[in-house]
Amino acid sequence: MVHSRISLKTKNRFKNSMRDVVSGLGKDVTVYKQPLKAECLNCFYDKLTNSSTGKCKWTALEAITKQADYLASGGAGLQYKFFKVGRCPVCKGKGFLETPRKVWVNTLVTWNPQNRGNTLRTTPAGYEGATVAELKTDPKYHKLFRDCQKVVIEGNVCKLAKPPVLRGLGNNSILVVTVFTTDTTDKESDGILKQY
Ligand SMILES: [Zn+2]
Protein backbone atom coordinates (compact mmCIF):
# COMPACT_ATOMS: atom_id res chain seq x y z
CA MET A 1 0.00 0.00 0.00
CA VAL A 2 2.67 2.44 1.06
CA HIS A 3 4.67 1.60 -1.97
CA SER A 4 1.84 2.29 -4.42
CA ARG A 5 1.04 5.60 -2.73
CA ILE A 6 4.61 6.74 -3.16
CA SER A 7 4.72 5.76 -6.77
CA LEU A 8 1.45 7.59 -7.42
CA LYS A 9 2.92 10.71 -5.82
CA THR A 10 6.02 10.39 -7.95
CA LYS A 11 3.88 9.88 -10.98
CA ASN A 12 1.88 13.02 -10.25
CA ARG A 13 5.04 15.00 -9.70
CA PHE A 14 6.31 13.81 -13.04
CA LYS A 15 3.06 14.73 -14.78
CA ASN A 16 2.92 18.15 -13.18
CA SER A 17 6.46 18.83 -14.27
CA MET A 18 5.32 18.56 -17.88
CA ARG A 19 3.77 22.00 -17.66
CA ASP A 20 6.87 23.31 -15.93
CA VAL A 21 8.88 22.02 -18.86
CA VAL A 22 6.64 23.94 -21.23
CA SER A 23 6.87 27.17 -19.29
CA GLY A 24 10.59 26.77 -18.73
CA LEU A 25 11.75 25.77 -22.21
CA GLY A 26 8.89 27.11 -24.24
CA LYS A 27 9.06 29.98 -26.63
CA ASP A 28 6.49 32.49 -27.74
CA VAL A 29 4.72 31.69 -30.96
CA THR A 30 2.26 34.07 -32.57
CA VAL A 31 -1.26 32.77 -33.04
CA TYR A 32 -3.40 34.68 -35.52
CA LYS A 33 -7.10 34.61 -34.79
CA GLN A 34 -9.52 34.95 -37.69
CA PRO A 35 -9.23 38.62 -38.70
CA LEU A 36 -12.01 41.03 -37.93
CA LYS A 37 -13.80 41.95 -41.14
CA ALA A 38 -15.60 45.22 -41.65
CA GLU A 39 -17.19 46.51 -44.82
CA CYS A 40 -15.20 49.28 -46.47
CA LEU A 41 -16.78 52.64 -45.75
CA ASN A 42 -15.35 54.19 -48.87
CA CYS A 43 -16.93 52.08 -51.61
CA PHE A 44 -20.09 50.15 -52.29
CA TYR A 45 -19.87 46.48 -51.49
CA ASP A 46 -21.13 43.86 -53.90
CA LYS A 47 -22.68 40.95 -52.01
CA LEU A 48 -22.84 38.79 -55.13
CA THR A 49 -19.15 38.89 -55.93
CA ASN A 50 -18.03 39.43 -52.33
CA SER A 51 -15.90 42.35 -53.35
CA SER A 52 -15.93 46.05 -54.01
CA THR A 53 -18.16 47.39 -56.78
CA GLY A 54 -15.38 49.79 -57.68
CA LYS A 55 -17.61 52.77 -57.02
CA CYS A 56 -16.92 55.39 -54.40
CA LYS A 57 -19.69 56.27 -51.95
CA TRP A 58 -18.64 59.89 -51.74
CA THR A 59 -17.92 62.93 -53.80
CA ALA A 60 -14.35 64.21 -53.67
CA LEU A 61 -15.31 66.89 -51.16
CA GLU A 62 -17.27 64.50 -48.95
CA ALA A 63 -14.34 62.10 -48.88
CA ILE A 64 -11.92 64.84 -47.78
CA THR A 65 -14.31 66.02 -45.07
CA LYS A 66 -14.98 62.51 -43.80
CA GLN A 67 -11.30 61.59 -43.71
CA ALA A 68 -10.55 64.82 -41.78
CA ASP A 69 -13.33 64.07 -39.29
CA TYR A 70 -12.10 60.51 -38.95
CA LEU A 71 -8.54 61.61 -38.16
CA ALA A 72 -9.79 64.34 -35.81
CA SER A 73 -11.78 61.77 -33.83
CA GLY A 74 -8.65 59.72 -33.21
CA GLY A 75 -8.75 57.42 -36.20
CA ALA A 76 -5.54 56.33 -37.88
CA GLY A 77 -4.75 55.58 -41.49
CA LEU A 78 -6.80 55.95 -44.62
CA GLN A 79 -10.51 55.32 -44.41
CA TYR A 80 -12.00 57.71 -46.98
CA LYS A 81 -10.43 58.62 -50.30
CA PHE A 82 -12.23 59.67 -53.43
CA PHE A 83 -11.71 57.69 -56.63
CA LYS A 84 -13.63 57.82 -59.86
CA VAL A 85 -14.00 54.21 -60.98
CA GLY A 86 -11.83 51.17 -60.48
CA ARG A 87 -9.90 49.86 -57.51
CA CYS A 88 -10.86 51.44 -54.22
CA PRO A 89 -7.64 52.83 -52.67
CA VAL A 90 -8.86 52.10 -49.13
CA CYS A 91 -9.71 48.39 -49.37
CA LYS A 92 -7.70 47.68 -52.55
CA GLY A 93 -10.84 46.44 -54.24
CA LYS A 94 -11.68 43.81 -51.63
CA GLY A 95 -14.76 45.62 -50.36
CA PHE A 96 -13.86 45.01 -46.75
CA LEU A 97 -11.05 45.75 -44.35
CA GLU A 98 -9.40 43.07 -42.29
CA THR A 99 -7.90 43.75 -38.92
CA PRO A 100 -5.40 41.04 -37.94
CA ARG A 101 -5.65 39.85 -34.36
CA LYS A 102 -2.66 38.10 -32.88
CA VAL A 103 -1.86 36.57 -29.53
CA TRP A 104 1.48 35.39 -28.17
CA VAL A 105 1.44 31.95 -26.58
CA ASN A 106 4.26 30.18 -24.77
CA THR A 107 4.71 26.71 -26.23
CA LEU A 108 7.26 23.95 -26.37
CA VAL A 109 8.18 23.57 -30.04
CA THR A 110 9.46 20.33 -31.56
CA TRP A 111 10.38 20.52 -35.23
CA ASN A 112 10.08 17.29 -37.23
CA PRO A 113 8.44 15.21 -34.50
CA GLN A 114 8.40 12.30 -37.00
CA ASN A 115 11.83 11.38 -35.75
CA ARG A 116 10.24 10.35 -32.48
CA GLY A 117 7.69 8.10 -34.11
CA ASN A 118 4.89 10.67 -34.22
CA THR A 119 4.52 10.50 -37.94
CA LEU A 120 2.15 12.77 -39.72
CA ARG A 121 1.28 10.17 -42.29
CA THR A 122 -0.05 12.35 -45.03
CA THR A 123 1.29 15.74 -45.97
CA PRO A 124 -1.64 18.10 -46.56
CA ALA A 125 -2.39 18.51 -50.27
CA GLY A 126 -0.31 21.19 -51.93
CA TYR A 127 2.23 21.29 -49.14
CA GLU A 128 4.57 18.47 -50.06
CA GLY A 129 7.90 18.89 -48.39
CA ALA A 130 6.47 21.05 -45.63
CA THR A 131 8.12 20.86 -42.25
CA VAL A 132 5.98 19.67 -39.39
CA ALA A 133 6.19 21.07 -35.88
CA GLU A 134 4.56 19.85 -32.71
CA LEU A 135 3.57 22.42 -30.12
CA LYS A 136 2.84 21.60 -26.50
CA THR A 137 1.07 24.16 -24.41
CA ASP A 138 -1.58 24.87 -21.79
CA PRO A 139 -5.05 23.37 -22.52
CA LYS A 140 -6.59 26.82 -21.93
CA TYR A 141 -5.46 27.72 -25.46
CA HIS A 142 -7.49 24.91 -27.03
CA LYS A 143 -10.15 27.12 -28.62
CA LEU A 144 -7.58 29.69 -29.72
CA PHE A 145 -5.55 27.13 -31.66
CA ARG A 146 -8.60 25.27 -32.95
CA ASP A 147 -10.07 28.42 -34.53
CA CYS A 148 -6.83 30.12 -35.53
CA GLN A 149 -5.98 31.33 -39.01
CA LYS A 150 -2.27 30.61 -38.77
CA VAL A 151 0.60 30.23 -36.33
CA VAL A 152 3.96 31.94 -36.77
CA ILE A 153 6.94 30.16 -35.22
CA GLU A 154 10.31 31.92 -35.46
CA GLY A 155 9.11 33.75 -38.56
CA ASN A 156 7.73 30.61 -40.22
CA VAL A 157 4.07 30.79 -41.14
CA CYS A 158 2.35 27.53 -40.24
CA LYS A 159 -1.11 26.06 -40.55
CA LEU A 160 -2.83 23.42 -38.48
CA ALA A 161 -2.18 19.91 -39.78
CA LYS A 162 -5.10 18.54 -37.75
CA PRO A 163 -7.31 19.70 -34.88
CA PRO A 164 -5.43 20.23 -31.60
CA VAL A 165 -5.46 17.25 -29.23
CA LEU A 166 -5.63 17.20 -25.45
CA ARG A 167 -3.37 14.59 -23.90
CA GLY A 168 -3.72 13.44 -20.33
CA LEU A 169 -6.46 14.14 -17.81
CA GLY A 170 -7.65 17.10 -15.77
CA ASN A 171 -4.91 19.25 -14.33
CA ASN A 172 -2.25 17.08 -15.89
CA SER A 173 -3.44 17.47 -19.43
CA ILE A 174 -1.48 19.23 -22.08
CA LEU A 175 -2.52 20.59 -25.45
CA VAL A 176 -0.69 19.19 -28.47
CA VAL A 177 -0.93 21.17 -31.68
CA THR A 178 0.52 19.81 -34.93
CA VAL A 179 1.27 22.39 -37.61
CA PHE A 180 3.14 22.48 -40.90
CA THR A 181 5.02 25.27 -42.59
CA THR A 182 3.63 27.08 -45.62
CA ASP A 183 5.64 28.97 -48.20
CA THR A 184 4.22 32.33 -47.26
CA THR A 185 6.20 34.69 -45.09
CA ASP A 186 4.79 36.83 -42.31
CA LYS A 187 5.23 40.05 -44.32
CA GLU A 188 1.65 40.22 -45.54
CA SER A 189 -0.01 40.72 -42.19
CA ASP A 190 2.49 43.30 -41.06
CA GLY A 191 1.92 45.11 -44.34
CA ILE A 192 -1.79 45.29 -43.68
CA LEU A 193 -1.17 46.56 -40.18
CA LYS A 194 1.00 49.39 -41.49
CA GLN A 195 -1.57 50.50 -44.01
CA TYR A 196 -4.06 51.39 -41.31
ZN1 LIG B 1 -13.33 50.13 -50.56
XYZ file of C-alpha atoms and ligand atoms in Angstrom:
197
model
C 0.000 0.000 0.000
C 2.666 2.444 1.060
C 4.666 1.596 -1.973
C 1.840 2.287 -4.423
C 1.044 5.599 -2.726
C 4.612 6.743 -3.160
C 4.715 5.764 -6.768
C 1.450 7.594 -7.417
C 2.918 10.712 -5.818
C 6.016 10.390 -7.954
C 3.879 9.878 -10.981
C 1.882 13.023 -10.248
C 5.041 14.996 -9.696
C 6.310 13.814 -13.038
C 3.062 14.734 -14.784
C 2.921 18.154 -13.180
C 6.458 18.826 -14.273
C 5.325 18.560 -17.878
C 3.765 22.000 -17.660
C 6.869 23.309 -15.926
C 8.880 22.024 -18.857
C 6.644 23.938 -21.234
C 6.872 27.166 -19.290
C 10.592 26.768 -18.732
C 11.746 25.773 -22.206
C 8.888 27.109 -24.240
C 9.065 29.983 -26.626
C 6.489 32.487 -27.741
C 4.717 31.694 -30.955
C 2.256 34.074 -32.570
C -1.257 32.768 -33.043
C -3.399 34.685 -35.516
C -7.103 34.608 -34.790
C -9.523 34.954 -37.688
C -9.226 38.623 -38.697
C -12.013 41.028 -37.933
C -13.801 41.951 -41.139
C -15.596 45.223 -41.655
C -17.186 46.515 -44.816
C -15.205 49.277 -46.474
C -16.777 52.644 -45.751
C -15.351 54.193 -48.873
C -16.927 52.079 -51.607
C -20.092 50.153 -52.295
C -19.874 46.480 -51.486
C -21.133 43.859 -53.898
C -22.676 40.950 -52.012
C -22.843 38.792 -55.133
C -19.154 38.892 -55.934
C -18.029 39.426 -52.331
C -15.897 42.354 -53.345
C -15.927 46.052 -54.010
C -18.159 47.390 -56.782
C -15.377 49.793 -57.681
C -17.610 52.773 -57.022
C -16.919 55.390 -54.404
C -19.686 56.269 -51.947
C -18.645 59.891 -51.736
C -17.919 62.931 -53.796
C -14.345 64.214 -53.670
C -15.310 66.893 -51.163
C -17.273 64.496 -48.946
C -14.339 62.099 -48.875
C -11.919 64.840 -47.783
C -14.305 66.024 -45.066
C -14.985 62.509 -43.797
C -11.300 61.595 -43.706
C -10.547 64.818 -41.781
C -13.329 64.075 -39.286
C -12.101 60.514 -38.947
C -8.541 61.614 -38.156
C -9.789 64.340 -35.809
C -11.778 61.769 -33.828
C -8.652 59.722 -33.212
C -8.754 57.416 -36.201
C -5.538 56.329 -37.877
C -4.752 55.582 -41.489
C -6.797 55.955 -44.618
C -10.515 55.316 -44.414
C -11.997 57.714 -46.983
C -10.425 58.624 -50.299
C -12.231 59.668 -53.426
C -11.706 57.688 -56.627
C -13.633 57.815 -59.864
C -14.005 54.212 -60.979
C -11.826 51.169 -60.476
C -9.898 49.864 -57.506
C -10.857 51.444 -54.216
C -7.644 52.829 -52.666
C -8.855 52.096 -49.132
C -9.712 48.389 -49.371
C -7.698 47.682 -52.550
C -10.843 46.440 -54.236
C -11.677 43.813 -51.630
C -14.758 45.617 -50.364
C -13.860 45.010 -46.751
C -11.052 45.750 -44.352
C -9.399 43.074 -42.290
C -7.896 43.752 -38.925
C -5.402 41.038 -37.943
C -5.648 39.846 -34.358
C -2.658 38.104 -32.880
C -1.864 36.566 -29.529
C 1.480 35.386 -28.170
C 1.442 31.952 -26.579
C 4.257 30.184 -24.773
C 4.706 26.709 -26.235
C 7.256 23.946 -26.368
C 8.183 23.575 -30.038
C 9.464 20.328 -31.562
C 10.380 20.520 -35.235
C 10.083 17.289 -37.228
C 8.436 15.209 -34.499
C 8.402 12.302 -37.005
C 11.834 11.376 -35.752
C 10.245 10.350 -32.477
C 7.692 8.097 -34.106
C 4.891 10.672 -34.215
C 4.516 10.503 -37.938
C 2.149 12.775 -39.722
C 1.284 10.172 -42.294
C -0.045 12.349 -45.030
C 1.288 15.741 -45.967
C -1.642 18.098 -46.559
C -2.390 18.510 -50.274
C -0.310 21.187 -51.930
C 2.232 21.293 -49.136
C 4.568 18.467 -50.056
C 7.902 18.886 -48.390
C 6.471 21.049 -45.631
C 8.121 20.860 -42.250
C 5.984 19.668 -39.386
C 6.185 21.075 -35.881
C 4.559 19.850 -32.713
C 3.571 22.423 -30.118
C 2.838 21.600 -26.497
C 1.065 24.158 -24.413
C -1.582 24.869 -21.790
C -5.046 23.374 -22.522
C -6.592 26.819 -21.933
C -5.459 27.715 -25.463
C -7.489 24.911 -27.033
C -10.147 27.125 -28.617
C -7.578 29.692 -29.716
C -5.551 27.132 -31.663
C -8.603 25.271 -32.955
C -10.065 28.418 -34.530
C -6.832 30.120 -35.528
C -5.983 31.330 -39.010
C -2.271 30.607 -38.769
C 0.599 30.233 -36.328
C 3.956 31.942 -36.774
C 6.940 30.161 -35.223
C 10.313 31.918 -35.463
C 9.107 33.750 -38.565
C 7.728 30.609 -40.218
C 4.071 30.794 -41.145
C 2.349 27.528 -40.237
C -1.114 26.063 -40.554
C -2.829 23.421 -38.475
C -2.183 19.905 -39.775
C -5.097 18.543 -37.751
C -7.311 19.703 -34.879
C -5.425 20.231 -31.596
C -5.462 17.254 -29.230
C -5.633 17.201 -25.446
C -3.369 14.591 -23.905
C -3.716 13.444 -20.332
C -6.461 14.141 -17.814
C -7.645 17.105 -15.774
C -4.906 19.253 -14.325
C -2.246 17.078 -15.893
C -3.438 17.471 -19.434
C -1.477 19.230 -22.080
C -2.520 20.591 -25.451
C -0.693 19.194 -28.466
C -0.932 21.171 -31.685
C 0.515 19.811 -34.931
C 1.269 22.387 -37.610
C 3.136 22.479 -40.898
C 5.023 25.272 -42.592
C 3.634 27.076 -45.617
C 5.637 28.973 -48.195
C 4.218 32.334 -47.260
C 6.196 34.690 -45.087
C 4.791 36.830 -42.308
C 5.231 40.050 -44.317
C 1.646 40.225 -45.544
C -0.014 40.717 -42.191
C 2.493 43.297 -41.059
C 1.916 45.108 -44.339
C -1.792 45.288 -43.677
C -1.174 46.563 -40.177
C 1.003 49.387 -41.485
C -1.565 50.504 -44.008
C -4.055 51.391 -41.311
Zn -13.329 50.126 -50.556
